[in-house]
Short mmCIF file of C-alpha atoms in Angstrom, two decimals:
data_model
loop_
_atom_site.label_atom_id
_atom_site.label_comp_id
_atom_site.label_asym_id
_atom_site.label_seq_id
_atom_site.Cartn_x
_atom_site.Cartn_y
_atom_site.Cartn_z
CA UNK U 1 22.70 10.62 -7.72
CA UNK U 2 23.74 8.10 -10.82
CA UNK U 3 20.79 5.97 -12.38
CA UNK U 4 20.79 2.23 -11.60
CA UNK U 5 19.23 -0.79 -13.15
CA UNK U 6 17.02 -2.79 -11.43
CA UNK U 7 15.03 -6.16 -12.05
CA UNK U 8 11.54 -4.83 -12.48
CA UNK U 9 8.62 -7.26 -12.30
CA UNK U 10 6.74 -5.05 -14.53
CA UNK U 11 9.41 -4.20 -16.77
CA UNK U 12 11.65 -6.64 -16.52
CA UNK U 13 14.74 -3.73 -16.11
CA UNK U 14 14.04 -0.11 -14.68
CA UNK U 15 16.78 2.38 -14.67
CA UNK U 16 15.86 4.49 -11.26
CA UNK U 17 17.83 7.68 -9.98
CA UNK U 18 17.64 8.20 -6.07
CA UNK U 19 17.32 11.55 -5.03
CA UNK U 20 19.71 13.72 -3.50
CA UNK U 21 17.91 14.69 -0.10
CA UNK U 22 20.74 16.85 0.73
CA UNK U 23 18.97 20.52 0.27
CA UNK U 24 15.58 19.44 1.49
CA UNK U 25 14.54 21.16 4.67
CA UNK U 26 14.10 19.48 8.16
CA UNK U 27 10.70 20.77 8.69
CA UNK U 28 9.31 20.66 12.19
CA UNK U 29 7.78 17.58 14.20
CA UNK U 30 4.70 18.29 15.48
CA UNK U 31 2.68 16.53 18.35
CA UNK U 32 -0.07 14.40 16.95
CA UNK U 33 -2.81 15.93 19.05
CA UNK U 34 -1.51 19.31 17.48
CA UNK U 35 -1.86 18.20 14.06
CA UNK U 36 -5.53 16.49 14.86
CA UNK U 37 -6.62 20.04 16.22
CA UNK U 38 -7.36 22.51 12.69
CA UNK U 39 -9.71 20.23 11.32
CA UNK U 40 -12.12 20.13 14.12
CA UNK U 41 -11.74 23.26 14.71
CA UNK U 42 -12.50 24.33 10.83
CA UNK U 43 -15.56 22.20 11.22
CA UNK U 44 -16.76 23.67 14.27
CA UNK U 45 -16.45 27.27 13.18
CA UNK U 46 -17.87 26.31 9.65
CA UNK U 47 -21.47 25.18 11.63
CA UNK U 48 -21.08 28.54 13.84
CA UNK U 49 -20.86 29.87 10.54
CA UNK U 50 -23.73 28.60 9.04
CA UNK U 51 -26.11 29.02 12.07
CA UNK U 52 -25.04 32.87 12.73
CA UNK U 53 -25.82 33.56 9.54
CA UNK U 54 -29.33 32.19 9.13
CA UNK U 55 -29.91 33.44 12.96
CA UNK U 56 -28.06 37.03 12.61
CA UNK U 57 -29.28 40.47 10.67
CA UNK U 58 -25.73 40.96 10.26
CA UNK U 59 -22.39 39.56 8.76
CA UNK U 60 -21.05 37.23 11.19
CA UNK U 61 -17.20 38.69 11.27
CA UNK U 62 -16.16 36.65 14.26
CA UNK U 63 -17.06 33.55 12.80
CA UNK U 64 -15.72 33.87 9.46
CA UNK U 65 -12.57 34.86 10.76
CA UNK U 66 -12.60 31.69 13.11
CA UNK U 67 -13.43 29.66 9.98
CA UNK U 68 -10.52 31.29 7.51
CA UNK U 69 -7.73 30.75 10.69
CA UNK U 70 -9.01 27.15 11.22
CA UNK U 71 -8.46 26.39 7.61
CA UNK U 72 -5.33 28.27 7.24
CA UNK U 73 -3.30 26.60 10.24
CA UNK U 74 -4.42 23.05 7.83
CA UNK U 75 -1.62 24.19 5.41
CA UNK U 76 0.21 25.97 7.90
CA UNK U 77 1.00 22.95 9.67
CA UNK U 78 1.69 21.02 6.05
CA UNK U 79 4.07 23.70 5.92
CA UNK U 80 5.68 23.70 8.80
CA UNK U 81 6.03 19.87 8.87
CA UNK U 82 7.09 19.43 5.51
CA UNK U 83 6.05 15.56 5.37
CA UNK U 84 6.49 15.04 2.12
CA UNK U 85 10.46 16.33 2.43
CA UNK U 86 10.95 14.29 5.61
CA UNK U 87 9.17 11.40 4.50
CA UNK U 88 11.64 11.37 1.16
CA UNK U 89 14.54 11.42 3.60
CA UNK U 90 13.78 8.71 5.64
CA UNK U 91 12.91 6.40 2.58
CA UNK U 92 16.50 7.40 0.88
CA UNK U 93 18.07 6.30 4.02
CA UNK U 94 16.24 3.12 4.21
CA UNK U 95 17.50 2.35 0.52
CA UNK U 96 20.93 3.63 1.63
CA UNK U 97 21.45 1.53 4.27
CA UNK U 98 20.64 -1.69 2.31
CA UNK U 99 21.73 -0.42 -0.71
CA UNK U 100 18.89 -0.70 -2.76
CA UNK U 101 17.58 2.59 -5.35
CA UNK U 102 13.92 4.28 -4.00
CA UNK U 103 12.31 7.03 -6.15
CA UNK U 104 8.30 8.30 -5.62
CA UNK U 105 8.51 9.62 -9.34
CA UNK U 106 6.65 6.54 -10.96
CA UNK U 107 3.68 7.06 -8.70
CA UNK U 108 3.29 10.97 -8.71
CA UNK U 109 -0.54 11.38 -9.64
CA UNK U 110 -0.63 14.15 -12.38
CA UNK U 111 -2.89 17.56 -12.59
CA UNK U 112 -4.16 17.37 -16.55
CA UNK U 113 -6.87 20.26 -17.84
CA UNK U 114 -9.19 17.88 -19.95
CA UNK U 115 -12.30 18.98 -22.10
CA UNK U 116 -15.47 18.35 -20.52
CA UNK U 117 -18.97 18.63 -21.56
CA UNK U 118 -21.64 20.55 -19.46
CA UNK U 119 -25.22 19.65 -19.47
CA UNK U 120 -26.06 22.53 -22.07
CA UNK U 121 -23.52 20.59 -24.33
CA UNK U 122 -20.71 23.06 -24.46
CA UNK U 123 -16.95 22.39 -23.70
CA UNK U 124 -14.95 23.72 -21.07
CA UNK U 125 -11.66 22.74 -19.50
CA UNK U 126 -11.57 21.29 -16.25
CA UNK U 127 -8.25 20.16 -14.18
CA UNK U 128 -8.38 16.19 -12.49
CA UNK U 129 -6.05 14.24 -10.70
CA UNK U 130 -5.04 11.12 -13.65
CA UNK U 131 -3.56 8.17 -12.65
CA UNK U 132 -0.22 7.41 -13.12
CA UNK U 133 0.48 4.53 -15.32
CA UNK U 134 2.78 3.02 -13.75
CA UNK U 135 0.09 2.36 -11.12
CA UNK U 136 -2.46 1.34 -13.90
CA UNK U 137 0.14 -1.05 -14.95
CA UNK U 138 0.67 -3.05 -11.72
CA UNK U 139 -2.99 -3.42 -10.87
CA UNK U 140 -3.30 -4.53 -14.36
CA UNK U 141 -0.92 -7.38 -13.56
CA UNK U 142 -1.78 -8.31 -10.21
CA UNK U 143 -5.59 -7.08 -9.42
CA UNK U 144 -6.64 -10.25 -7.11
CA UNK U 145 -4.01 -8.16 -4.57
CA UNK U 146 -4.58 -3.96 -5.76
CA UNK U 147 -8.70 -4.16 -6.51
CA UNK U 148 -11.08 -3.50 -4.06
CA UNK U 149 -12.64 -6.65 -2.88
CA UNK U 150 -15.33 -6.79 -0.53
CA UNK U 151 -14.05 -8.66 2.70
CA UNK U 152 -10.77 -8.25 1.29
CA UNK U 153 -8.76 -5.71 -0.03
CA UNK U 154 -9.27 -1.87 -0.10
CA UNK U 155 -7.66 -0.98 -3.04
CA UNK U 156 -3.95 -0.40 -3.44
CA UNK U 157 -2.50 3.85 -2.82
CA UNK U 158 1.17 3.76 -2.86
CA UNK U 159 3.64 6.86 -2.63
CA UNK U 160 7.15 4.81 -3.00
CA UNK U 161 9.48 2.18 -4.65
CA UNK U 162 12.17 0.10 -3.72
CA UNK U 163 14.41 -1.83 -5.48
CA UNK U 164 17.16 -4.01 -4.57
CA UNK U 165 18.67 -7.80 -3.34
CA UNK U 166 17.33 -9.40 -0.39
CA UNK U 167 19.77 -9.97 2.54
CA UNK U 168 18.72 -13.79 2.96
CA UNK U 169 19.78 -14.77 -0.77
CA UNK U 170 21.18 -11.99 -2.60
CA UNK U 171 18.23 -12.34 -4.93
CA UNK U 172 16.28 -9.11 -6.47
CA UNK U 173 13.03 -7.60 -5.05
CA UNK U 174 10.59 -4.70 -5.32
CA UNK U 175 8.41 -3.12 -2.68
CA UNK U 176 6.50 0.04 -2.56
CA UNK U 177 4.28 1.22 0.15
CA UNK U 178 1.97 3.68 0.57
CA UNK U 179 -0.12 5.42 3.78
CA UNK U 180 -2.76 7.29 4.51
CA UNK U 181 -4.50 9.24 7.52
CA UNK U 182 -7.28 8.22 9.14
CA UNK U 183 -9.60 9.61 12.29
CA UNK U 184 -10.17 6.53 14.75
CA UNK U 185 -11.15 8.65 18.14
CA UNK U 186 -14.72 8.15 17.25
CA UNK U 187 -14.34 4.22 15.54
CA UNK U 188 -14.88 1.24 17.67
CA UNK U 189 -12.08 0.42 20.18
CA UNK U 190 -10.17 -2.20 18.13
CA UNK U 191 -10.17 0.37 15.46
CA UNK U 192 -7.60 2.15 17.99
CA UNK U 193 -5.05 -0.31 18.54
CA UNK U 194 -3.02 -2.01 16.21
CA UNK U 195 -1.28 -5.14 16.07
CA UNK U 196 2.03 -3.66 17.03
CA UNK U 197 1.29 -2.56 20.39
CA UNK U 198 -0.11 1.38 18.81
CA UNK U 199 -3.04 2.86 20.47
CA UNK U 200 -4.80 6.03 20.16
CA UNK U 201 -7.56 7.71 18.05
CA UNK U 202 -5.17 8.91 15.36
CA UNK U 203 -4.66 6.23 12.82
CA UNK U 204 -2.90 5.69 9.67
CA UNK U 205 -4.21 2.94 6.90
CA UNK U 206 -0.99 1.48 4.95
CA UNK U 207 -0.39 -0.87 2.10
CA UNK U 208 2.76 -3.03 1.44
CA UNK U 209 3.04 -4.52 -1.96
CA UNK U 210 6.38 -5.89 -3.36
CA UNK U 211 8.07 -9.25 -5.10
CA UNK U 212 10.78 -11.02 -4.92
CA UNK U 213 12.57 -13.06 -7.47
CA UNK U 214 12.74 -17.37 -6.44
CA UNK U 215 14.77 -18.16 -9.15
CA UNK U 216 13.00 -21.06 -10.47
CA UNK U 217 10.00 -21.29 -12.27
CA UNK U 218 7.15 -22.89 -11.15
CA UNK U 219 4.72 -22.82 -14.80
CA UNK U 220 2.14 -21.81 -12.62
CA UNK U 221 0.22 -18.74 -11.38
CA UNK U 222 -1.05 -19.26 -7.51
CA UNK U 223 -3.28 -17.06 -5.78
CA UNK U 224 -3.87 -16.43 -2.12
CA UNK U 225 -5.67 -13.89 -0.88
CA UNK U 226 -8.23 -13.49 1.78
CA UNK U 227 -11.18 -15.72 2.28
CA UNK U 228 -14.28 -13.79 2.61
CA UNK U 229 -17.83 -14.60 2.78
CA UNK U 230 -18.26 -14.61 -0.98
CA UNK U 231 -16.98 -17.63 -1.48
CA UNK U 232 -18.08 -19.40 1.65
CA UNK U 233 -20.83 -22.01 1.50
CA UNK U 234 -22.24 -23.42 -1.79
CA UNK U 235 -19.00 -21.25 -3.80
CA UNK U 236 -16.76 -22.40 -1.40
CA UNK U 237 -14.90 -23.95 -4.65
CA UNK U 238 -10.90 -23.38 -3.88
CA UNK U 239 -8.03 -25.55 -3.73
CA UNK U 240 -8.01 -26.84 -0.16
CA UNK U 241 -4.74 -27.75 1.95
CA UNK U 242 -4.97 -30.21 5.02
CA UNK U 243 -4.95 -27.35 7.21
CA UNK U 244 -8.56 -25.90 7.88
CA UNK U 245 -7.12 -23.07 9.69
CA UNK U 246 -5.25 -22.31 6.09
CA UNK U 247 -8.50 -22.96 4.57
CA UNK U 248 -10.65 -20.60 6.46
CA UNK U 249 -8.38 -17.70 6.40
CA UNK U 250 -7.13 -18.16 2.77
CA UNK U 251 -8.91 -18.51 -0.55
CA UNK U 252 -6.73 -20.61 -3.05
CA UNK U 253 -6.73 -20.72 -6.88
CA UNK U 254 -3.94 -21.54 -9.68
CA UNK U 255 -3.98 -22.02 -13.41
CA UNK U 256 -0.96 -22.47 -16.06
CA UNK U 257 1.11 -19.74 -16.93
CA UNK U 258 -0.51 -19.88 -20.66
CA UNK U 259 -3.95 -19.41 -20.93
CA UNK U 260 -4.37 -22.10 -23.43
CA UNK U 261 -3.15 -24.91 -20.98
CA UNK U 262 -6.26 -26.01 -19.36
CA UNK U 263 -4.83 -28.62 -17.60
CA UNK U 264 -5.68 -28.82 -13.75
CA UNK U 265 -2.53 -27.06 -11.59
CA UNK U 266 -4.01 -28.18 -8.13
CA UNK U 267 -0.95 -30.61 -7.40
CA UNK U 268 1.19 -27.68 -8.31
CA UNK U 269 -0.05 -25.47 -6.27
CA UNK U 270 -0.15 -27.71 -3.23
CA UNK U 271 3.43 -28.52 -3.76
CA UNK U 272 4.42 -24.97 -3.23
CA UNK U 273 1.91 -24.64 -0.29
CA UNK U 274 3.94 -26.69 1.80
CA UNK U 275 3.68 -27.19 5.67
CA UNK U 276 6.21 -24.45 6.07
CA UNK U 277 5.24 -22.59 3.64
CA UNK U 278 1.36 -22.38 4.83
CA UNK U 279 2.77 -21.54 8.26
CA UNK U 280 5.09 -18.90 7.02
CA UNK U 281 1.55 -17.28 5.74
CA UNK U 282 -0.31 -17.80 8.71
CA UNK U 283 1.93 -15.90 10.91
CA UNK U 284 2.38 -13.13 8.77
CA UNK U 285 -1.59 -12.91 9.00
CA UNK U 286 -2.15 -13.06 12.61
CA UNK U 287 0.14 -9.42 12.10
CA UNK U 288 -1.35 -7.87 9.14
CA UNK U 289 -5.23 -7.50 9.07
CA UNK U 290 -5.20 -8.14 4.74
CA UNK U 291 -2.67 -10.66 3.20
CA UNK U 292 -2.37 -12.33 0.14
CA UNK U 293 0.06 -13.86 -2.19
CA UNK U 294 0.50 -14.47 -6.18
CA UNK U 295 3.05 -17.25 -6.98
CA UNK U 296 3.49 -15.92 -10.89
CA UNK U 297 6.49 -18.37 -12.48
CA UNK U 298 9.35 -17.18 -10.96
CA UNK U 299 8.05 -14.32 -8.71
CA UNK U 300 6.08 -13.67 -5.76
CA UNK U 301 4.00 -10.79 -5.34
CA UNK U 302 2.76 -10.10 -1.78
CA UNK U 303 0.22 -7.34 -0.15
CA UNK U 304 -0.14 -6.57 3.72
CA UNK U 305 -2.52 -4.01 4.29
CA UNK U 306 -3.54 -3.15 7.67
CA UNK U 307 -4.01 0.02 10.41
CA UNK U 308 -1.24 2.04 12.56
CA UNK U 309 -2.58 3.51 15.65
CA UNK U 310 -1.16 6.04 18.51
CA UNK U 311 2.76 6.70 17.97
CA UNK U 312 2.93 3.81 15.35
CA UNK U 313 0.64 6.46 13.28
CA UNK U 314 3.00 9.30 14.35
CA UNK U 315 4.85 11.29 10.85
CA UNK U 316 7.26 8.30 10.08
CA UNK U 317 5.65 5.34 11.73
CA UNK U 318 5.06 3.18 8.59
CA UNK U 319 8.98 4.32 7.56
CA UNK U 320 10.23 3.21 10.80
CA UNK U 321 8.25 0.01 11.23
CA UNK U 322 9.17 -0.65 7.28
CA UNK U 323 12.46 -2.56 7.70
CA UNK U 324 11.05 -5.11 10.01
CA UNK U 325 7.78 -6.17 8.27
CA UNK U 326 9.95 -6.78 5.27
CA UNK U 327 12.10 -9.29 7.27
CA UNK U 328 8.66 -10.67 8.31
CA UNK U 329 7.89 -11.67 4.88
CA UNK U 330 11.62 -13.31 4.34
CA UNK U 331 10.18 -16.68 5.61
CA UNK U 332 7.70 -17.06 3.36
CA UNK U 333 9.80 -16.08 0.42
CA UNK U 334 12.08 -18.59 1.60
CA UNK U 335 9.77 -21.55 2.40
CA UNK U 336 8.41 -21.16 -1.03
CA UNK U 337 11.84 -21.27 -2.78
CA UNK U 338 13.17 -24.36 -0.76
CA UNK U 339 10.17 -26.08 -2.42
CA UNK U 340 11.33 -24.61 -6.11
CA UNK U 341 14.87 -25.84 -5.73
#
């Protein structure tokens, strides 16, 4: 497919080249409880591994073999499912349909061979996972949302980027998202139901980040995120709204745009907090466990992470519940730009 240009809040233009999905194979959807089974199973045999041998006077054959199966149907069902393939699919078609670009390329992690030093003091190559910089470069620019926090956020794994207009206004926006597996059968029982009506031990941990363009500038950078217990009591030292249910579940700060302004931005910031605007927020957070915003001039930067649970954690869940949490986050976009204008 052609390149397109984009409005890029870290670039300011990105040229971005869908890709053509049409030779990638359908793979197979597997049952969830099928996909759970291998590991367990490696586990399992890997302890009956261990024990025969210590307890045996000979090689334990039956549970090595149990061991090298168990592992082997891990990748076997990787390649039967072919996630990554479907998953590209169903994130072309979401760009498709609204006519936005969507490329994982930017956020590929890369396998480099670097020199390391051993404890005798001689070099030898090892290979490690680097960062891509692309990723380096947003939590550069917004860390209050991508850096591990404690009460807050868990850091920031994405796989995918959008980029295209919103519906409401016609006005540019970014959004990339990102997923990750997780075993809640033996967590505690709100760790296996999510907020979308999902229940079940098999879980999936996502994270939402994007911005959209409000086409005025505010001079001031805003930030929301999370109120947690570090900064309750005696450093309880935010910007506070009228509303103490804002209050307790957000933690607000803003400074000018230019570091050398000192000047106080706290009727700035409460200007854009509006009624509407604080209520936009509020609902979005009784459906996402982790929100926070950044007003930053003339964008605004959001992050929902939270769990998926049962089906919603099924291949494709995040992907099909994608669409509607970023209509969810419309209202605040909006609220916040009525204010601007």
């Amino acid at each position: 497919m052609s390149k397109r240009r984009h409005w890029d809040p870290f670039e300011g233009e990105i040229s971005v080249e869908t890709p053509d999905t049409s030779s990638i194979g359908k793979g197979v959807a597997l049952p969830i409880w099928l996909k759970r089974l291998p590991l367990p199973v490696a586990l399992f045999s890997l302890i009956w591994t261990m024990v025969a041998g210590f307890a045996g006077n000979s090689f334990p054959f039956a549970p090595v073999a149990a061991t090298t199966l168990a592992f082997g149907a891990i990748f076997l069902v990787e390649m039967l499912e072919n996630a990554d393939g479907r998953r590209l699919v169903r994130r072309v078609r979401i760009a498709r349909d609204r006519d936005w670009s969507y490329t994982g390329r930017f956020l590929e992690w890369q396998i480099e061979r670097t020199p390391v030093r051993d404890s005798e003091g001689h070099y030898e190559r090892r290979s490690q996972r680097v960062k891509p910089p692309r990723l380096e470069k947003i939590e550069a620019r917004i860390p209050e949302l991508t850096k591990v926090r404690a009460g807050s956020f868990m850091g920031v794994r994405l796989d995918g980027e959008f980029w295209g207009d919103s519906r409401e206004d016609s006005l540019p926006l970014w959004v990339a998202v990102g997923a990750m597996q997780m075993e809640a059968g033996l967590g505690k029982r709100e760790m296996r139901r999510d907020a979308r009506g999902g229940k079940g031990g098999y879980g999936q941990f996502f994270s939402l980040l994007g911005a959209y363009r409000i086409d005025r500038k505010t001079g001031i950078r805003a930030v929301i995120r999370p109120e947690n217990i570090v900064n309750r009591g005696p450093l309880d030292r935010d910007i506070k709204t009228e509303s103490i249910q804002f209050n307790e579940r957000f933690h607000v700060s803003g400074r000018p745009m230019t570091k050398r302004d000192s000047r106080d931005v706290t009727k700035e910031v409460l200007q854009i907090l509006t009624p509407a605007t604080q209520a936009s927020m509020l609902d979005l957070a009784a459906r996402f466990h982790n929100l926070g915003f950044i007003v930053e001039d003339d964008v605004l930067f959001f992050m929902a992470q939270d769990r998926l649970a049962g089906e919603n954690a099924s291949e494709g869940g995040i992907d099909r519940l994608l669409p509607g949490m970023l209509e969810e986050f419309e209202a605040a976009k909006l609220s916040i730009r009525r204010y601007v204008e």
